[in-house]
Amino acid sequence: MRFSAFLKTRGATAAIFMGIFYAVAMLGIFLPGYTAIPGNLHKLPIAIINDDAGKNGAMIAENLQENLPFKEIKTDITNKHALKDLEHNDLALVVHIPKTFSENIQKGEATSSIDFTINEAGATVVSSTMNSVVTEINSQLSTQFSQQTAQGVLMNFNVPEKQAAELAEKIEKSYVGNVVTINEIPDGMNHNMLPMFLTMAGYVGAMIGAMQLVGAFRASRGKASKTRLFTYVQITALLIALVSSIIAVGVAYLIDKPSGDLFFGIVGQQILNYMVCFNFTAILIFLFGEGGMILNLPILLMQTIANGATITRDMMHAPYEWMSHISPMYYSVQAYFANLFGSISPSPYIWSMAAVGAVAMLINMAIVAFLHKPMPVQVSETEVEKKAAEITA
């Protein structure tokens, strides 16, 4: 056999096609998707709440609105409402200027501070970016208010040494930014990425399982009715979901050590995650057979950006944002963030994920019912012998 003939074999041509296809798919999906960082950072919504009755608070709020690189800045809500939105990741940062801010500056008796609140239980790019933004704001404000205090000190130029030292300390501490972090995530990238890795473990396993079980469904046609075989596929997938989820969560507990109270909730979500992803990925395989797997992989790659673990919907380019609304990975990742690290209920995300799974299962049922032609059920020799024995008896 010549090499040219070998290259024409089905396996060789398929390998060549797959190598080119996935190189183009991965780079064509990942590179445009990640141009959103830092390109779309200005799309993140923040809130600036000024409760200060004096001129200093108004001046700072106005300067921040003019100079911060964010397109959506809310100023017409209360601090309580803003913090609630922050917990749900509807805001990326809350800046609160307290009521006594100007008064503290004028009296010089207390350190003036502004509260900057960040939510860590969300996309990693958001929390890290907001920390950098707050650091820069605090640096500028500290310099500004130190200069203002210094001007007041210079008016009392001839002061005793002890008093001068006290005034110098007052200059240094005239302003201190108060950074508040809610829903803190333990140190280590493994903790930040746990929601995404748990989700991907279920998704990839379910996608491969869908290929194998739908293949078994096709190979078993004629041995049982379509309805019975479809039921067998779903029951088998559920058994795999139970076993693989317990093992996956067990590994996560060995390494990341989440709270023991969350164990059964996480296992339950992982089982749901597997079943939803199974039916989601099975659609293309029921439609196109093994060819459906080729289409499933680019969809998986797209969801690694659209799942919200790295960037939020506000930052995503339109195709990725659209995908996030039908993506089981998006709802699973957000539910894990809420359950593992957040202070809100994961229920809205759980129900959304379940809805995606229910729609996917209905589509699969319709494909099997209307596109897969019925085949006569073949009776095995064993069953014939049993029936013959029953008749003779």
XYZ file of C-alpha atoms in Angstrom:
393
model
C 0.000 0.000 0.000
C 1.388 3.352 -1.021
C 1.419 6.391 1.251
C -0.861 8.282 -1.167
C -3.386 5.450 -0.889
C -3.141 5.495 2.909
C -3.855 9.231 2.916
C -7.092 8.516 1.046
C -8.418 6.143 3.712
C -11.396 7.233 5.783
C -9.387 7.459 9.007
C -6.615 9.583 7.479
C -8.972 11.979 5.711
C -11.062 12.326 8.892
C -7.936 13.085 10.953
C -6.801 15.734 8.450
C -10.239 17.330 8.431
C -10.516 17.331 12.234
C -7.048 18.841 12.688
C -7.868 21.747 10.383
C -11.472 22.144 11.542
C -10.728 22.388 15.263
C -7.705 24.633 14.799
C -9.938 27.064 12.904
C -12.858 26.575 15.334
C -10.833 27.075 18.511
C -8.914 30.127 17.317
C -11.960 31.527 15.527
C -14.043 31.275 18.719
C -11.551 32.016 21.506
C -9.629 34.924 19.998
C -12.667 37.074 19.071
C -14.345 36.186 22.369
C -11.441 37.342 24.489
C -11.111 40.659 22.654
C -13.817 41.709 25.122
C -10.979 41.964 27.680
C -10.289 44.835 28.179
C -12.157 46.156 25.150
C -15.613 45.930 26.710
C -14.768 46.846 30.295
C -16.551 50.165 29.788
C -19.833 48.239 29.470
C -19.740 47.156 33.113
C -22.463 48.911 35.155
C -21.502 50.595 38.435
C -23.286 52.793 41.004
C -22.155 55.995 42.713
C -24.306 56.965 45.693
C -23.657 60.342 47.272
C -25.331 60.726 50.684
C -23.035 63.603 51.696
C -24.849 66.909 52.213
C -21.639 68.935 51.764
C -19.854 70.107 48.647
C -16.998 67.590 48.822
C -19.209 64.568 48.205
C -20.935 66.209 45.242
C -17.572 67.231 43.778
C -16.152 63.705 44.067
C -19.298 62.075 42.653
C -19.245 64.434 39.666
C -15.532 63.876 39.016
C -15.941 60.106 39.186
C -18.824 60.181 36.718
C -16.766 62.279 34.307
C -13.506 60.359 34.570
C -14.371 56.700 35.191
C -14.384 54.702 31.930
C -17.830 53.142 32.448
C -20.772 53.812 30.164
C -23.511 52.933 32.679
C -23.199 54.705 36.039
C -26.270 54.643 38.280
C -26.712 57.528 40.685
C -30.448 57.520 41.328
C -30.660 54.495 43.639
C -30.122 54.001 47.356
C -27.036 52.338 48.770
C -29.159 49.435 50.054
C -30.641 48.832 46.600
C -27.229 49.107 44.957
C -25.692 46.543 47.325
C -28.556 44.151 46.564
C -27.901 44.539 42.833
C -24.220 43.946 43.501
C -24.981 40.642 45.240
C -26.842 39.528 42.091
C -23.915 40.726 39.916
C -26.178 43.296 38.229
C -23.551 45.880 39.253
C -19.764 45.554 39.186
C -18.925 48.194 41.812
C -20.768 50.324 44.386
C -19.203 53.625 45.478
C -20.861 55.118 48.561
C -20.003 58.588 49.885
C -21.314 58.666 53.483
C -23.408 61.414 55.042
C -20.609 62.725 57.280
C -17.891 62.850 54.624
C -17.633 66.664 54.254
C -18.216 67.192 57.966
C -15.267 64.938 58.852
C -13.031 66.831 56.446
C -14.001 70.214 57.842
C -13.598 69.195 61.474
C -10.384 67.327 60.841
C -11.205 65.180 63.854
C -11.912 61.955 62.053
C -10.577 60.222 58.982
C -12.779 60.757 55.948
C -13.548 57.648 53.938
C -15.572 56.446 50.954
C -16.891 52.890 50.740
C -16.014 50.875 47.626
C -17.855 47.527 47.581
C -16.891 44.656 45.268
C -18.488 41.222 44.844
C -15.972 38.403 44.366
C -18.604 35.699 43.679
C -18.698 36.332 39.953
C -16.578 36.694 36.840
C -12.880 36.844 37.726
C -12.110 39.697 35.323
C -14.720 41.925 36.993
C -13.441 41.587 40.562
C -9.784 41.985 39.553
C -10.559 45.012 37.364
C -12.650 46.691 40.045
C -9.848 46.206 42.580
C -7.439 47.959 40.209
C -9.910 50.790 39.580
C -10.520 51.310 43.307
C -6.787 51.333 44.040
C -6.273 54.075 41.448
C -9.237 56.140 42.737
C -8.034 55.905 46.340
C -4.525 56.930 45.364
C -5.787 60.060 43.613
C -8.232 60.995 46.380
C -5.615 60.481 49.071
C -3.240 62.840 47.254
C -5.993 65.396 46.690
C -7.162 65.533 50.305
C -3.632 65.483 51.686
C -2.927 68.601 49.632
C -6.087 70.285 50.924
C -5.155 69.488 54.525
C -1.614 70.702 53.925
C -2.933 74.063 52.762
C -4.771 74.417 56.054
C -1.643 73.490 57.983
C 0.457 76.092 56.181
C -1.886 78.737 57.463
C -0.569 77.846 60.942
C 3.062 77.944 59.932
C 4.662 78.740 63.282
C 3.599 75.748 65.372
C 5.454 73.785 68.063
C 7.294 70.605 67.013
C 4.848 68.267 68.777
C 1.856 69.939 67.181
C 3.586 69.911 63.794
C 4.015 66.143 64.093
C 0.313 65.722 64.871
C -0.598 67.886 61.903
C 1.688 65.876 59.633
C -0.061 62.688 60.724
C -3.405 64.366 60.076
C -2.253 65.218 56.543
C -1.209 61.638 55.904
C -4.475 60.156 57.202
C -6.912 62.820 56.066
C -8.485 60.329 53.635
C -8.577 56.528 53.677
C -10.542 54.531 51.092
C -12.650 51.809 52.656
C -12.647 48.786 50.314
C -15.403 46.306 51.189
C -15.413 42.863 49.625
C -18.565 40.789 49.844
C -18.754 37.034 49.182
C -15.001 36.612 49.469
C -13.468 33.653 47.667
C -10.523 31.876 49.369
C -7.090 32.532 47.936
C -6.101 30.334 45.014
C -7.232 30.230 41.393
C -8.598 26.733 42.010
C -11.382 28.283 44.096
C -12.252 30.931 41.484
C -12.416 28.320 38.739
C -14.270 25.612 40.702
C -17.738 26.592 39.356
C -16.461 26.424 35.770
C -14.488 23.199 36.237
C -17.384 21.374 37.928
C -19.657 22.483 35.095
C -17.210 21.496 32.350
C -16.562 18.098 33.951
C -20.278 17.366 33.716
C -20.671 18.891 30.263
C -17.782 17.077 28.573
C -18.712 13.770 30.213
C -22.336 14.229 29.142
C -21.329 15.125 25.576
C -19.203 11.992 25.205
C -21.921 9.967 26.947
C -24.503 11.309 24.488
C -22.394 10.144 21.551
C -22.005 6.655 23.044
C -25.599 6.194 24.212
C -27.185 7.556 21.031
C -24.850 5.189 19.163
C -26.177 2.346 21.324
C -29.725 3.564 20.581
C -29.076 3.371 16.843
C -27.342 -0.023 17.077
C -30.238 -1.460 19.096
C -32.967 -0.415 16.651
C -35.097 -3.417 15.809
C -34.447 -5.042 19.188
C -36.998 -2.855 20.998
C -39.364 0.000 20.195
C -38.068 3.545 19.757
C -39.871 4.645 22.906
C -38.365 1.878 25.008
C -34.854 2.493 23.661
C -35.153 6.242 24.290
C -36.236 5.498 27.847
C -33.248 3.180 28.283
C -30.955 5.959 27.061
C -32.352 8.432 29.605
C -32.225 5.958 32.502
C -28.630 5.019 31.674
C -27.668 8.700 31.477
C -29.261 9.265 34.897
C -27.293 6.381 36.423
C -24.070 7.800 34.955
C -25.031 11.236 36.292
C -25.491 9.852 39.808
C -22.175 8.005 39.936
C -20.029 10.570 38.092
C -21.458 13.491 40.105
C -20.672 11.905 43.470
C -17.119 11.162 42.305
C -16.627 14.643 40.770
C -17.858 16.441 43.875
C -15.749 14.119 46.048
C -12.622 15.154 44.128
C -13.610 18.824 44.486
C -13.947 18.374 48.255
C -10.554 16.684 48.530
C -8.831 19.625 46.822
C -10.930 22.766 47.473
C -12.671 21.699 50.723
C -15.994 23.613 50.430
C -18.393 23.670 53.368
C -19.759 20.240 54.247
C -23.275 21.671 54.469
C -23.214 22.247 50.711
C -22.322 18.686 49.701
C -25.777 17.340 48.827
C -26.795 20.589 47.130
C -23.685 20.494 44.934
C -24.195 16.805 44.110
C -27.822 17.508 43.191
C -26.834 20.372 40.923
C -24.105 18.295 39.286
C -26.626 15.526 38.522
C -28.985 18.080 36.986
C -26.050 19.635 35.114
C -25.154 16.247 33.585
C -28.717 15.446 32.493
C -29.314 18.902 31.011
C -25.991 18.841 29.146
C -26.661 15.264 28.013
C -29.950 16.165 26.339
C -28.556 19.480 25.065
C -25.650 17.798 23.275
C -27.722 14.750 22.206
C -29.878 16.905 19.904
C -27.227 17.153 17.188
C -26.224 13.504 17.615
C -29.833 12.291 17.256
C -30.036 14.482 14.141
C -26.692 13.810 12.444
C -25.209 10.769 14.163
C -21.428 10.925 14.675
C -21.337 14.115 12.618
C -23.232 15.826 15.412
C -20.160 15.476 17.611
C -18.204 17.635 15.170
C -20.751 20.425 15.659
C -20.965 19.928 19.421
C -17.326 20.788 20.048
C -17.438 24.349 18.656
C -20.594 24.913 20.718
C -18.672 23.720 23.780
C -15.781 26.081 22.982
C -18.187 28.985 22.604
C -19.741 28.251 25.989
C -16.376 28.382 27.756
C -16.526 32.132 27.107
C -20.309 32.494 27.332
C -20.596 30.754 30.735
C -19.791 33.940 32.702
C -16.911 32.526 34.734
C -14.367 34.903 33.221
C -16.410 37.767 31.772
C -19.977 38.913 32.410
C -22.821 39.159 29.921
C -22.346 42.946 29.927
C -18.868 42.507 28.427
C -19.611 39.700 25.935
C -19.846 40.275 22.204
C -23.348 39.655 20.831
C -22.954 35.992 19.651
C -21.567 34.926 23.034
C -24.258 36.845 24.906
C -26.951 35.138 22.813
C -25.384 31.763 23.540
C -25.382 32.463 27.295
C -29.203 32.630 27.304
C -29.576 29.051 26.020
C -26.327 27.684 27.470
C -26.637 25.120 30.279
C -23.057 26.020 31.227
C -23.942 29.665 31.959
C -26.742 28.799 34.377
C -24.690 26.057 36.031
C -21.663 28.312 36.603
C -23.797 31.126 38.027
C -25.643 28.690 40.303
C -22.331 27.325 41.595
C -21.037 30.846 42.295
C -24.212 31.619 44.247
C -24.170 28.297 46.116
C -20.450 28.052 46.896
C -19.494 31.661 47.547
C -22.523 33.932 47.201
C -25.199 35.250 49.527
C -28.133 34.821 47.137
C -30.239 31.787 46.252
C -29.095 29.723 43.249
C -32.734 28.777 42.527
C -33.310 31.157 39.561
C -30.277 29.717 37.777
C -31.240 26.133 38.694
C -34.743 26.606 37.279
C -33.372 28.221 34.119
C -30.978 25.301 33.628
C -33.821 22.819 34.197
C -35.914 24.678 31.596
C -33.098 24.372 29.030
C -32.893 20.629 29.807
C -36.665 20.147 29.524
C -36.777 21.882 26.139
C -33.781 19.838 24.941
C -35.442 16.569 26.016
C -38.681 17.523 24.225
C -36.693 18.259 21.059
C -34.973 14.864 21.332
C -38.336 13.145 21.808
C -39.670 14.905 18.709
C -36.598 13.915 16.664
C -36.948 10.263 17.695
C -40.721 10.284 17.107
C -40.811 12.008 13.723
C -37.377 11.697 12.068
C -36.282 8.201 13.081
C -38.226 5.706 10.991
C -39.888 2.891 12.940
C -38.354 -0.564 12.530
C -40.046 -3.892 13.137
C -38.984 -5.361 16.462
C -37.057 -8.567 15.941
C -37.806 -11.343 18.394
C -34.705 -13.142 19.642
C -34.396 -16.935 19.584
C -34.508 -17.034 23.383
C -37.822 -15.181 23.436
C -39.222 -17.517 20.707
C -38.237 -20.558 22.750
C -39.858 -19.061 25.862
C -43.117 -18.386 24.059
C -43.078 -21.881 22.535
C -42.551 -23.382 25.987
C -45.464 -21.342 27.348
C -47.734 -22.542 24.504
C -46.809 -26.215 24.953
C -47.255 -25.912 28.704
